[in-house]
Coordinates of C-alpha atoms (C1' of nucleotides) and ligand atoms in Angstrom, one line a residue:
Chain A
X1 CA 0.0 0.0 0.0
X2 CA 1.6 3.2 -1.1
X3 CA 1.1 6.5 0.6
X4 CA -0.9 9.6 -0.8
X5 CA 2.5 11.1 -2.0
X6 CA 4.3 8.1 -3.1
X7 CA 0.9 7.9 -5.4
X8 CA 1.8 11.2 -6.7
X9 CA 5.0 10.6 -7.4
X10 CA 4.2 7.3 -9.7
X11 CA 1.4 8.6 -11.7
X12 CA 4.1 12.0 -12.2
X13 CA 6.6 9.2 -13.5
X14 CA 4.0 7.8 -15.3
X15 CA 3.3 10.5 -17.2
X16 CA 6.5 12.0 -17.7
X17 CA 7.4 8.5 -19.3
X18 CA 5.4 8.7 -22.0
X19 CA 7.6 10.7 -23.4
X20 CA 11.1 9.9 -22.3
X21 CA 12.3 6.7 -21.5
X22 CA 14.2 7.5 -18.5
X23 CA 12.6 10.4 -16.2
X24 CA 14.8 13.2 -14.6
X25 CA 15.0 14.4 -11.4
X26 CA 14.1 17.5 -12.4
X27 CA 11.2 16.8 -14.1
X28 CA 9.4 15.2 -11.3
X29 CA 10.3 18.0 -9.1
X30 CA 8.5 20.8 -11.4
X31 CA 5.7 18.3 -11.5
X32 CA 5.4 17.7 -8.1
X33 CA 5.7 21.4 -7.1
X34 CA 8.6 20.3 -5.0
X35 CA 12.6 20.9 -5.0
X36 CA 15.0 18.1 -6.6
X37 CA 16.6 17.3 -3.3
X38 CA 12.9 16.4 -1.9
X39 CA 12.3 13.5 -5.2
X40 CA 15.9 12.1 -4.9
X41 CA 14.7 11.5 -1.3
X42 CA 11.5 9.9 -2.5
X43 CA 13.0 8.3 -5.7
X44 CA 15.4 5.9 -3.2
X45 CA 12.4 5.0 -1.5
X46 CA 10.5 4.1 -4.2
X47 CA 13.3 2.1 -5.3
X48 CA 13.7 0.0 -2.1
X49 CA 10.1 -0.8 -2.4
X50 CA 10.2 -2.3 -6.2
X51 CA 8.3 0.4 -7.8
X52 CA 11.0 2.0 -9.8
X53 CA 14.2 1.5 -11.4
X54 CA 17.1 3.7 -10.5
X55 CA 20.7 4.5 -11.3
X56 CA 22.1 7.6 -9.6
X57 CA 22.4 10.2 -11.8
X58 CA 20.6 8.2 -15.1
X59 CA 17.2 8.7 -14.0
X60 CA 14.2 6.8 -13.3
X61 CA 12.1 4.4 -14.7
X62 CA 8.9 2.7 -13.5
X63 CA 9.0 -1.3 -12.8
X64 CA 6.2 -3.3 -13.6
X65 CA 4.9 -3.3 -10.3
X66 CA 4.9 0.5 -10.3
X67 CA 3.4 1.2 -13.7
X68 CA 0.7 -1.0 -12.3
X69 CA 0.1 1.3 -9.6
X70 CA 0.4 3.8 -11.2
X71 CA -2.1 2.8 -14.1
X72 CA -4.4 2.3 -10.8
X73 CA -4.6 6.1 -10.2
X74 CA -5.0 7.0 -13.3
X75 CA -8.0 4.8 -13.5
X76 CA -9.6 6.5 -10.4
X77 CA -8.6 10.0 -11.9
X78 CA -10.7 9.4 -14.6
X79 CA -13.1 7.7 -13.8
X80 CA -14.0 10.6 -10.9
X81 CA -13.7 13.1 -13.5
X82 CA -16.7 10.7 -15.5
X83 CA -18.8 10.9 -12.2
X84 CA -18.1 14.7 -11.5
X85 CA -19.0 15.9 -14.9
X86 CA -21.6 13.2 -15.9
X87 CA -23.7 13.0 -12.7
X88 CA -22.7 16.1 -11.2
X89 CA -22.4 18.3 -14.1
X90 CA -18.9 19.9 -13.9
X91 CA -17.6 21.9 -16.5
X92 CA -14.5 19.6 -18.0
X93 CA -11.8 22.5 -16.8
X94 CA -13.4 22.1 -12.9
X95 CA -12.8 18.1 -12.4
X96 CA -9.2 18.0 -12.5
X97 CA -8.0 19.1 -9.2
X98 CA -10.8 17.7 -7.2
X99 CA -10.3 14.2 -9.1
X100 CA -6.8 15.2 -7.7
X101 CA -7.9 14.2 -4.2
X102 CA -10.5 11.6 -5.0
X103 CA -7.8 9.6 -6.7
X104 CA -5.8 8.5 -3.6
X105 CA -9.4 7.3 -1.6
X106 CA -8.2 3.5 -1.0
X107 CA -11.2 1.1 -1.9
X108 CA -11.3 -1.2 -4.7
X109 CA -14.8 -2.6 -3.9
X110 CA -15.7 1.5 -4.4
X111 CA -14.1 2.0 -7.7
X112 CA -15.5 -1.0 -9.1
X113 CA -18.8 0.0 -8.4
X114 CA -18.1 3.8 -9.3
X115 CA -16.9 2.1 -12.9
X116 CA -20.3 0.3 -13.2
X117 CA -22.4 2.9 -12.0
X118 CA -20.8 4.7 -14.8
X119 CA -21.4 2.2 -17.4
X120 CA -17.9 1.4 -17.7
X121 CA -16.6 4.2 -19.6
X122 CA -13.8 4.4 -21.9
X123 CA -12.6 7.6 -22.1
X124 CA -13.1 11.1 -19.4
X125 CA -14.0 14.3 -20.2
X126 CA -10.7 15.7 -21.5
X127 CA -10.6 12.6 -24.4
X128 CA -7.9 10.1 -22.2
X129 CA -9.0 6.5 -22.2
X130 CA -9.9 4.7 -18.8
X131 CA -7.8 1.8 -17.7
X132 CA -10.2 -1.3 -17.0
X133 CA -9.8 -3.1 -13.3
X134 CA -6.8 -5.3 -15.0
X135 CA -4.8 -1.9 -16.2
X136 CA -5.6 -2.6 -19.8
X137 CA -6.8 0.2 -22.3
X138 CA -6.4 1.0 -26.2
X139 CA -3.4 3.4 -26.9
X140 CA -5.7 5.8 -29.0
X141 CA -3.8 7.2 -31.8
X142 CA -3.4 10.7 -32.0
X143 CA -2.5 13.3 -34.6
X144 CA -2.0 16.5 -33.2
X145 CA -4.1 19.2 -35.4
X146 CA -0.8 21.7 -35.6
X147 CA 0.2 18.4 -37.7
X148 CA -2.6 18.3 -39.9
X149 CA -2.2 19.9 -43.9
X150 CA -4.7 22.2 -45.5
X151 CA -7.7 20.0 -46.6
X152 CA -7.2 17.6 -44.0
X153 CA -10.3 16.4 -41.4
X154 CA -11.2 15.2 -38.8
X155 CA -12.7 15.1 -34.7
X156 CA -11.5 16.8 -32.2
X157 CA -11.1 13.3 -29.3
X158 CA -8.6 14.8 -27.1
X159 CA -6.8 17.7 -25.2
X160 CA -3.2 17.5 -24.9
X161 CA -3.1 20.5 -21.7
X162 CA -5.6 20.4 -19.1
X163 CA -5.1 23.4 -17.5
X164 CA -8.7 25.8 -16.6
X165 CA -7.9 28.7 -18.8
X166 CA -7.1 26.2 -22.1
X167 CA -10.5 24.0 -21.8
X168 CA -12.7 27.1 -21.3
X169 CA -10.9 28.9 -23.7
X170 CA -11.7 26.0 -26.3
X171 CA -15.5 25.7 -25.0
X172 CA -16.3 29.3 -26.1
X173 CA -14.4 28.4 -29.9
X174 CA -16.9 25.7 -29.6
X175 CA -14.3 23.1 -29.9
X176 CA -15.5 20.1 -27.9
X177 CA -14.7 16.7 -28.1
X178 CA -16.7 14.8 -30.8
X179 CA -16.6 18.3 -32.8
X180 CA -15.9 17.7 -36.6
X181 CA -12.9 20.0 -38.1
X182 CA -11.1 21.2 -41.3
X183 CA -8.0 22.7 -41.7
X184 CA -8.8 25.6 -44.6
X185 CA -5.7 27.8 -43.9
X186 CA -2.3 28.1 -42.2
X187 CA -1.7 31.8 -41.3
X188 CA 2.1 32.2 -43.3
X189 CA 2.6 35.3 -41.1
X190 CA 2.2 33.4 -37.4
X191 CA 1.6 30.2 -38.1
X192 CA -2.4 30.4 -36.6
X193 CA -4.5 27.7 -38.0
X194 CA -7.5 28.6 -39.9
X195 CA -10.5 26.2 -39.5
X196 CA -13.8 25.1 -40.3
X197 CA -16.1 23.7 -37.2
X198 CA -20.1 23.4 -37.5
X199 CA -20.0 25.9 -40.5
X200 CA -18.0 28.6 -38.9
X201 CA -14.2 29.6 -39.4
X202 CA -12.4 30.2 -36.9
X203 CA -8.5 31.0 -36.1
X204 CA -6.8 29.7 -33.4
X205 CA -3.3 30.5 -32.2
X206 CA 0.0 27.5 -33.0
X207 CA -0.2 26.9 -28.9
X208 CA -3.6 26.4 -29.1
X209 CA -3.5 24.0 -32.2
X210 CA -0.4 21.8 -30.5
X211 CA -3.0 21.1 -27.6
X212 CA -6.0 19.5 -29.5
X213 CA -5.7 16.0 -30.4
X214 CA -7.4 15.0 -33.8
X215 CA -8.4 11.4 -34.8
X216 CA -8.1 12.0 -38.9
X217 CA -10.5 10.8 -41.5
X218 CA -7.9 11.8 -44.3
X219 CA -8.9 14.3 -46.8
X220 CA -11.7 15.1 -47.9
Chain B
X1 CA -7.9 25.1 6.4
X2 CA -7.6 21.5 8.9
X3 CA -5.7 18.8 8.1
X4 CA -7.3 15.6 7.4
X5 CA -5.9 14.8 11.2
X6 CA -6.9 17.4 12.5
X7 CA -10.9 17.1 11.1
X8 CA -11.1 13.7 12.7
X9 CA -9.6 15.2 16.0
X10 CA -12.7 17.4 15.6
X11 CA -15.1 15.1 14.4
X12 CA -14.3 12.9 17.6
X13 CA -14.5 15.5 19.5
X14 CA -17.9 16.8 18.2
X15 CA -19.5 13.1 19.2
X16 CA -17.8 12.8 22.4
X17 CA -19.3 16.0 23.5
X18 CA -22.9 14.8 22.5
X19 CA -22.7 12.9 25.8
X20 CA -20.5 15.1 28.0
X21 CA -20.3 18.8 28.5
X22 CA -16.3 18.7 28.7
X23 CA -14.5 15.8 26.9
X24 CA -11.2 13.2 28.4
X25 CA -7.9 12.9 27.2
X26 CA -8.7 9.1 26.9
X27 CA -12.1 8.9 25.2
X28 CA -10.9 10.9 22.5
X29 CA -7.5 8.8 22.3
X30 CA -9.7 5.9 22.1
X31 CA -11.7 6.7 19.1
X32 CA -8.8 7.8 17.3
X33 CA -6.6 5.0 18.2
X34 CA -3.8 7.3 19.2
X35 CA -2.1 7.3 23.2
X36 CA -3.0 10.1 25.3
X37 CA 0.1 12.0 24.8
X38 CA -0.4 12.5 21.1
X39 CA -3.9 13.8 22.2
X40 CA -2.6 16.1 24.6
X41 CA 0.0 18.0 21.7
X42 CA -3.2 18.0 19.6
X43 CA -5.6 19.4 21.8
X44 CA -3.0 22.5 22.0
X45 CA -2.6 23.0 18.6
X46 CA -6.7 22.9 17.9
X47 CA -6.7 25.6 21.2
X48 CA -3.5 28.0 19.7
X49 CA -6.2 27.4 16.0
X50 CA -8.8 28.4 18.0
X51 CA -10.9 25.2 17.6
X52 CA -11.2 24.1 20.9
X53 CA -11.3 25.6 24.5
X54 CA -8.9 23.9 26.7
X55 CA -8.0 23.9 30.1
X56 CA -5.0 21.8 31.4
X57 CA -6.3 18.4 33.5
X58 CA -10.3 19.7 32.8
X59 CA -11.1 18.1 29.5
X60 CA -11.9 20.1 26.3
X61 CA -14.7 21.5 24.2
X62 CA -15.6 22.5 20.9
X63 CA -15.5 26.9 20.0
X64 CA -18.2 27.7 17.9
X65 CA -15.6 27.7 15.3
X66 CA -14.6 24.3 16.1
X67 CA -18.4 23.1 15.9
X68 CA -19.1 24.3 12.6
X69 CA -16.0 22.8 11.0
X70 CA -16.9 19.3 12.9
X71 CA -20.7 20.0 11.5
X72 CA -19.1 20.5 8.1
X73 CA -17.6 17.0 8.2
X74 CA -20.1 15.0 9.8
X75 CA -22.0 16.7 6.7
X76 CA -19.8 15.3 4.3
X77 CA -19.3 11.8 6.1
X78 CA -23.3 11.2 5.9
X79 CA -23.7 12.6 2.0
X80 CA -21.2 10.2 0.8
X81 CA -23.0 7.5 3.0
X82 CA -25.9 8.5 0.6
X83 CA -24.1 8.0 -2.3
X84 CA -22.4 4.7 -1.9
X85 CA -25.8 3.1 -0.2
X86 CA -28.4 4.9 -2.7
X87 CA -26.0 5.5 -5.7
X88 CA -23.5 2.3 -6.2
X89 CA -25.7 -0.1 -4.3
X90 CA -23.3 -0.6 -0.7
X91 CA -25.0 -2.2 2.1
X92 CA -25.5 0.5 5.2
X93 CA -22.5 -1.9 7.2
X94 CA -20.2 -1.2 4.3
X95 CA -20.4 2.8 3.8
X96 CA -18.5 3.8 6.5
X97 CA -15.1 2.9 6.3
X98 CA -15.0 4.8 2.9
X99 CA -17.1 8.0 3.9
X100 CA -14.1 8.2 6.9
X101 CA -11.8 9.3 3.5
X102 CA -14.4 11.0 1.7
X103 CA -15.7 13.2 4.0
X104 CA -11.9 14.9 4.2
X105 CA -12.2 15.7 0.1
X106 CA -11.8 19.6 0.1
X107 CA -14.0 21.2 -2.5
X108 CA -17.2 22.9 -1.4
X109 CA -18.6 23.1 -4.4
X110 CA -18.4 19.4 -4.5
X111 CA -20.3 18.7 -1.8
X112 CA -22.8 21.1 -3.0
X113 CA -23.6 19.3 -6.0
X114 CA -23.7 16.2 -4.7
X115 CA -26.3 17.5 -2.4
X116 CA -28.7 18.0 -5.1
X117 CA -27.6 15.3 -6.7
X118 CA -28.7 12.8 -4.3
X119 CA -31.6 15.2 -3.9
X120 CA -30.9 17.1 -0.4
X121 CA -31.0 13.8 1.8
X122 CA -32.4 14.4 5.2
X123 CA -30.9 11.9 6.9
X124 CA -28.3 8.9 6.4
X125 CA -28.3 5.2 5.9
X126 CA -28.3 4.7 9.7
X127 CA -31.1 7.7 10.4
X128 CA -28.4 9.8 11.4
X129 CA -29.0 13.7 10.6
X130 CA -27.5 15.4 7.7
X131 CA -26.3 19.3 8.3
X132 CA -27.6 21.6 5.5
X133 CA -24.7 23.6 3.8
X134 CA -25.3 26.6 6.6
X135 CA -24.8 23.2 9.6
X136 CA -28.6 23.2 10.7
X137 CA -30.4 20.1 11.0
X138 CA -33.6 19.1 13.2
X139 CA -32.3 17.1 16.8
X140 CA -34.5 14.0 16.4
X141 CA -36.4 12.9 19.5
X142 CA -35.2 9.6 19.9
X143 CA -36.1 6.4 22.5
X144 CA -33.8 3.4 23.0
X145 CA -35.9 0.1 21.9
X146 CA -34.4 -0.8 25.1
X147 CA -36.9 1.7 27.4
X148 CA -40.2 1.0 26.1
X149 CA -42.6 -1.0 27.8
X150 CA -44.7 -4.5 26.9
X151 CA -47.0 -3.0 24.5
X152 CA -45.6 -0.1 23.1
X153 CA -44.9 0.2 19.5
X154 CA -42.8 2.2 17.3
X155 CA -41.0 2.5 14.1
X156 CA -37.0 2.0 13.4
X157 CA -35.8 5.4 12.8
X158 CA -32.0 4.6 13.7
X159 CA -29.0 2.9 15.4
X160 CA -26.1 4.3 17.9
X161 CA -23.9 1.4 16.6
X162 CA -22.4 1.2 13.4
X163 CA -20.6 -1.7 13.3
X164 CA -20.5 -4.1 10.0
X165 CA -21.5 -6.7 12.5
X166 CA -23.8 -5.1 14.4
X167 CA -25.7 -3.8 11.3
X168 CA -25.4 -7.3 9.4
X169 CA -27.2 -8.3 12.4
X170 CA -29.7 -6.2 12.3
X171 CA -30.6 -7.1 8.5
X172 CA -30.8 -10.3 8.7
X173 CA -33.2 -9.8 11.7
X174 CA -34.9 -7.6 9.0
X175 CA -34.8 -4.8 11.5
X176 CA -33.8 -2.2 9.1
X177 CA -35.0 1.8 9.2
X178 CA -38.5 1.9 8.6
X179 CA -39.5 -1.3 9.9
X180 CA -42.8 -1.1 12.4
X181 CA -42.4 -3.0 15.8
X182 CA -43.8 -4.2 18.9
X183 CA -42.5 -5.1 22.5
X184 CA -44.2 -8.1 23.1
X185 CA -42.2 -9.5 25.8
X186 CA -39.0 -8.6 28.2
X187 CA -37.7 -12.2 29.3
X188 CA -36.8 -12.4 32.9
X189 CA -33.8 -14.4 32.8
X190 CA -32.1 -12.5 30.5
X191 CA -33.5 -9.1 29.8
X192 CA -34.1 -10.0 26.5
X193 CA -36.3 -8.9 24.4
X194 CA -39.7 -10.0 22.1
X195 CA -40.3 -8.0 19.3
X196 CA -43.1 -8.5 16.8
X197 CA -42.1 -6.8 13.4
X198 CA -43.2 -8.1 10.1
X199 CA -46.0 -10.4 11.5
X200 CA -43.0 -12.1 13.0
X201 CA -41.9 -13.1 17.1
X202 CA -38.1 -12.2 17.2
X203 CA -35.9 -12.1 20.2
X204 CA -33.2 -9.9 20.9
X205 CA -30.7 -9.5 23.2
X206 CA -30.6 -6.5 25.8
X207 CA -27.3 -5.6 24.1
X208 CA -29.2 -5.0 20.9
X209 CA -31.8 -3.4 22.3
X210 CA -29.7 -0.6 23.5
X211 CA -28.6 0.2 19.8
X212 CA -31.9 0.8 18.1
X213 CA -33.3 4.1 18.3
X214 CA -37.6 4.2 18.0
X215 CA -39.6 7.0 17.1
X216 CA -42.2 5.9 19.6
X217 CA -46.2 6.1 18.8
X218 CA -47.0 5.0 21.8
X219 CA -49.0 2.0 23.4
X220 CA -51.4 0.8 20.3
Chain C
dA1 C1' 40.1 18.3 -23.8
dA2 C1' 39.4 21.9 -20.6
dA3 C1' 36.1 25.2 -18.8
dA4 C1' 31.4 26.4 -17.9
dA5 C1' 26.8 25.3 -17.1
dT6 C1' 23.4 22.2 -15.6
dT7 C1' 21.7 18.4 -13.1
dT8 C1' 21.7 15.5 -9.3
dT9 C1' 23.0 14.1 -4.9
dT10 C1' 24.4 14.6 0.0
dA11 C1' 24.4 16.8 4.6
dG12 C1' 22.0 18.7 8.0
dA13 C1' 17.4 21.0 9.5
dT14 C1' 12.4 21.6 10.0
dT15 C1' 7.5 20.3 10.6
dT16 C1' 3.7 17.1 11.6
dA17 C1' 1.9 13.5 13.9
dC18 C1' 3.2 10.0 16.3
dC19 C1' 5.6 7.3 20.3
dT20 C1' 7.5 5.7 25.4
dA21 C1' 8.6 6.6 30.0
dA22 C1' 8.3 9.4 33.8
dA23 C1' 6.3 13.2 36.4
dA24 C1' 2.3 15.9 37.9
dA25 C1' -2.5 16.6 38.9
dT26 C1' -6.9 14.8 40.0
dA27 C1' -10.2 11.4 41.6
dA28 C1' -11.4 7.4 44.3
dA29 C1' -10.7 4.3 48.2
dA30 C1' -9.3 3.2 52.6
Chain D
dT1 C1' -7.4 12.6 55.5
dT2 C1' -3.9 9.9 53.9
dT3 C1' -3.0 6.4 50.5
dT4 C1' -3.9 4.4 46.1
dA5 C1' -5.4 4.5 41.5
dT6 C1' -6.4 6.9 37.4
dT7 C1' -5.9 10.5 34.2
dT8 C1' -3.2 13.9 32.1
dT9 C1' 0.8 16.2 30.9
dT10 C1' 5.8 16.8 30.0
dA11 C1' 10.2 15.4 28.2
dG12 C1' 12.7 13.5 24.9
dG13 C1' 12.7 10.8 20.4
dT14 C1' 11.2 8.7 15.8
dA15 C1' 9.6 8.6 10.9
dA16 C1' 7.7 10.9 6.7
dA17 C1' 8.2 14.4 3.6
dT18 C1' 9.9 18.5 3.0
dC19 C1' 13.6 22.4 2.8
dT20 C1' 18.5 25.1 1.9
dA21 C1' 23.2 25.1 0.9
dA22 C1' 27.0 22.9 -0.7
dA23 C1' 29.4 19.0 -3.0
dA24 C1' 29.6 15.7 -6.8
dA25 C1' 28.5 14.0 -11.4
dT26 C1' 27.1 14.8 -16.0
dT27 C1' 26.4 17.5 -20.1
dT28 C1' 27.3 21.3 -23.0
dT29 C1' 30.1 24.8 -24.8
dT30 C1' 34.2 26.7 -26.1
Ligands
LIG301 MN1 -2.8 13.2 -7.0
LIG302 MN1 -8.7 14.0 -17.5
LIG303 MN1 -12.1 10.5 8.7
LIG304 MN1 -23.8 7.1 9.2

DNA sequence: AAAAATTTTTAGATTTACCTAAAAATAAAA
DNA sequence: TTTTATTTTTAGGTAAATCTAAAAATTTTT
């Protein structure tokens, strides 16, 4: 059984490891809100409890056993956000940071019921897909709409940045997941994206375009 | 802001208190499962927080303060009692273990919602009283099963035990909240007594007895 | 390849919530 | 009203998670 904050500091590896192999020090410690001395502390006891791999100085990598906890919390982060903006009608840029807390309540009867009382869903508000109870879930594959040509289409499925002021900044564009998109232009002079969503045109900024995730239907 | 320590310090307090003015050093060490001495440094830091009122070797009681952030949990512990009995079908002896972590989830908002959601729930799965959001709620006039006399009748309106077993007990007795009843009988040997609920003769012990709270109608 | 910059680790403290053992205060019994 | 028992507090310490400052290792730049 891990502690509240070793359960932060797996699902922080976790994420970080999608996109290096080995995690730094560093990296954990801006996601964490903490200093670097503070997760070399926590790193070597992680590692004495078989939940990560660690060399001094080469960085950190989950073991199976910790990728499997950590796949746990993320399971019960998404699944809360389901709940809080299916049955309790939360805006999708409210439910992070009190899925936050709900994530570390320790009850596997609970989130099993939670899950069905759901209807077993398979993705949460911002688009991420929901581990089952064995850890197991499709690795969706993403385009990135920055990456998408002129001409291209297809539906908004995913945000890349969770943050408050991005999701509400996207609900007034009116680009929600499910929404249907085309690229008509890219802006030569700053690189803003020019597209068409439920018959309108709108322009949204490069940072903005890195964020939404797109599954493509081709061209049209 | 409390820490999730502090709340239960204050919850335990809160329920000690229902019985005695001023509350010991040892009852609430008890409940929490702590020694005396870690009681003692607690009880000053809830009186320097202004919490509690405390005076060396006399006991301690709740500030107004102190009250409504113990009201403010026992709030929270009874919703989410609602919500894992009505909501993702728990039995009433399974609920509570789980409400003792959710009631510490900090998000007012939260609770809020899930007020309505559950539809502003007067009172728990075990007849207990829930606060409103301001921490009013009617004191229910209660009798012990235990104090009435051959021939008086009443109906199951809640327990002072909250055990798994005691409960389990209970429901396969099928004396659950609700249920109609009538002393029938106090044995002389053993104080036990006859109950007739459901067209049915059951027998309980004293011991029982003492846990289940009647809203009496009188002799019938 | 040496110097400079960055990253990571160690050393030594701090805070929170505990603990044990012993002392002090209060309550109960003789 | 002493003596005894119980309750409560103090004193001194531990473990978890954090911190700052300084040392060590690694990486980048020149
Ligand atoms: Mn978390
Ligand atoms: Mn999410
Ligand atoms: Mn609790
Ligand atoms: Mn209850």
């Amino acid at each position: 059984m891990q502690s509240f904050t070793e359960e932060n500091y797996l699902k922080v590896i976790y994420h970080l490891a999608e996109k290096t192999e080995t995690v730094q020090t560093n990296a954990i410690a801006e996601q964490i809100q903490t200093k670097p001395a503070s997760v070399t502390d926590m790193i070597k006891k992680l590692a004495d409890k078989g939940l990560v791999d660690y060399i001094k100085y080469q960085g950190v990598s989950l073991t199976d056993k910790g990728r499997s906890a950590a796949i746990d919390i993320v399971r019960k982060h998404r699944l809360w956000e389901v709940f809080l903006v299916d049955k309790l009608n939360f805006k999708w840029d409210e439910v992070h940071d009190v899925a936050e807390e709900l994530e570390h309540i320790k009850s596997v009867d609970l989130i099993e019921r939670l899950d069905e009382f759901l209807g077993f869903p398979k993705s949460d508000p911002h688009g991420d897909p929901i581990p089952d109870k064995h850890g197991r879930f499709a690795k969706t594959q993403f385009i990135k709409l920055i990456d998408l040509k002129v001409g291209d289409s297809g539906t908004i499925t995913g945000v890349s940045q969770h943050s408050s002021a991005f999701l509400k900044h996207l609900e007034k564009l009116g680009l929600t997941l499910g929404k249907q998109i085309q690229i008509t232009d890219v802006t030569d002079f700053d690189g803003s994206v020019e597209i068409l969503s439920s018959e309108k045109q709108i322009n949204i900024s490069r940072e903005v375009a890195k964020h939404i995730l797109i599954s493509s239907n081709g061209k049209i």
